[in-house]
């Protein structure tokens, strides 16, 4: 069980179990989570409640929730150093979400760009949860009084909303929540779609050729990189006007720890075919090691359940203290302890 100390800042983050995690999730988040665990009090969550804003197959959601934990661990995140749990195992997330929704303005939620994007993608299921889930996201963060939240540039709007809600509540009811800051690591790589490099790589993309899953076999990884969209110039050079090849260079550098300049020099005079193969092999070499660890972890369900149970107990302990304070401040009558 993780030991938290008061002299360290607290970090909260989570990932949805709504699809196979991709190299975008690994390079942009999980790799950095592993680096943070020695210097911060880290709380990492499988956010299954967020996943159901889009219709899920129940058996698949349960299966992927456990698989997501195994992937976290395979990427080097140590349950002895961090708190791991599944969001639905801690009732405080929804309890706080309702209270915070009463301190959130309709106009704030209507301006959230991800609501507009998801509504366009799922026009047949524009549900209330899809509209209000940023409040649940704020509750996820504020429940643990997180100081920092690792985010990509596309999540900045959610952090700003969480900050606004925290400040509004603090002003109305006296200081209660830590006002969180977004944590953007300098080493985080923004990985784009292989089929449309103008868009971020997404595990929910309907085109499986657009992303590489952490659990994809090596031959599939190589094929996906060979088919990756580039251009007709055939020169390996980082160029903002050539998003396809620039995305592949960023991926190659992230997996090899080389600089773009070193990459350009290595492939000078060589075509895209050689480079795409090299990117695929560099990616597959790293993922093969992760997959070997994943297979070990996922085969021991009892151990994963133990980690989740202990993590949920620790998370509930922290969450219940926050909920008790919030309920008292908003005026809820305390539940009598009748003997």
Short mmCIF file of C-alpha atoms in Angstrom, two decimals, residues 49 87 90-104 132-146 162 165-166 169-170 173 176-178 318-330 332:
data_model
loop_
_atom_site.label_atom_id
_atom_site.label_comp_id
_atom_site.label_asym_id
_atom_site.label_seq_id
_atom_site.Cartn_x
_atom_site.Cartn_y
_atom_site.Cartn_z
CA UNK A 49 -17.99 5.97 -14.77
CA UNK A 87 -13.70 4.99 -9.94
CA UNK A 90 -15.40 5.00 -4.43
CA UNK A 91 -18.92 6.48 -3.95
CA UNK A 92 -17.44 9.85 -3.04
CA UNK A 93 -16.90 10.66 -6.72
CA UNK A 94 -20.62 10.80 -7.47
CA UNK A 95 -21.51 12.24 -4.06
CA UNK A 96 -19.20 15.19 -4.59
CA UNK A 97 -20.17 15.51 -8.25
CA UNK A 98 -23.79 16.31 -7.30
CA UNK A 99 -22.78 18.96 -4.79
CA UNK A 100 -20.36 20.53 -7.28
CA UNK A 101 -22.97 20.48 -10.05
CA UNK A 102 -24.92 22.94 -7.91
CA UNK A 103 -21.91 25.27 -8.07
CA UNK A 104 -21.46 24.90 -11.84
CA UNK A 132 -22.27 17.06 -17.10
CA UNK A 133 -19.26 14.73 -17.01
CA UNK A 134 -16.81 17.68 -16.63
CA UNK A 135 -18.34 18.17 -13.17
CA UNK A 136 -17.60 14.53 -12.35
CA UNK A 137 -14.08 15.11 -13.63
CA UNK A 138 -13.77 18.10 -11.30
CA UNK A 139 -15.05 15.92 -8.43
CA UNK A 140 -12.42 13.27 -9.27
CA UNK A 141 -9.71 15.88 -8.77
CA UNK A 142 -11.10 17.91 -5.86
CA UNK A 143 -12.11 14.83 -3.85
CA UNK A 144 -8.42 14.15 -3.17
CA UNK A 145 -7.38 17.82 -3.00
CA UNK A 146 -4.97 17.17 -5.83
CA UNK A 162 -12.27 22.44 -11.96
CA UNK A 165 -15.67 25.33 -9.35
CA UNK A 166 -13.19 24.99 -6.48
CA UNK A 169 -17.17 26.74 -3.59
CA UNK A 170 -14.34 28.07 -1.42
CA UNK A 173 -18.48 28.08 2.01
CA UNK A 176 -12.35 23.72 1.39
CA UNK A 177 -10.63 22.54 -1.80
CA UNK A 178 -7.10 22.81 -3.08
CA UNK A 318 -9.33 10.13 1.80
CA UNK A 319 -12.61 10.70 -0.05
CA UNK A 320 -14.81 10.22 3.02
CA UNK A 321 -12.94 12.93 4.92
CA UNK A 322 -13.56 15.33 2.03
CA UNK A 323 -17.24 14.38 1.71
CA UNK A 324 -17.79 14.79 5.47
CA UNK A 325 -16.31 18.29 5.36
CA UNK A 326 -18.28 19.28 2.23
CA UNK A 327 -21.60 17.93 3.54
CA UNK A 328 -21.16 19.83 6.80
CA UNK A 329 -20.34 23.06 4.99
CA UNK A 330 -23.34 22.94 2.64
CA UNK A 332 -26.55 18.56 5.27
#
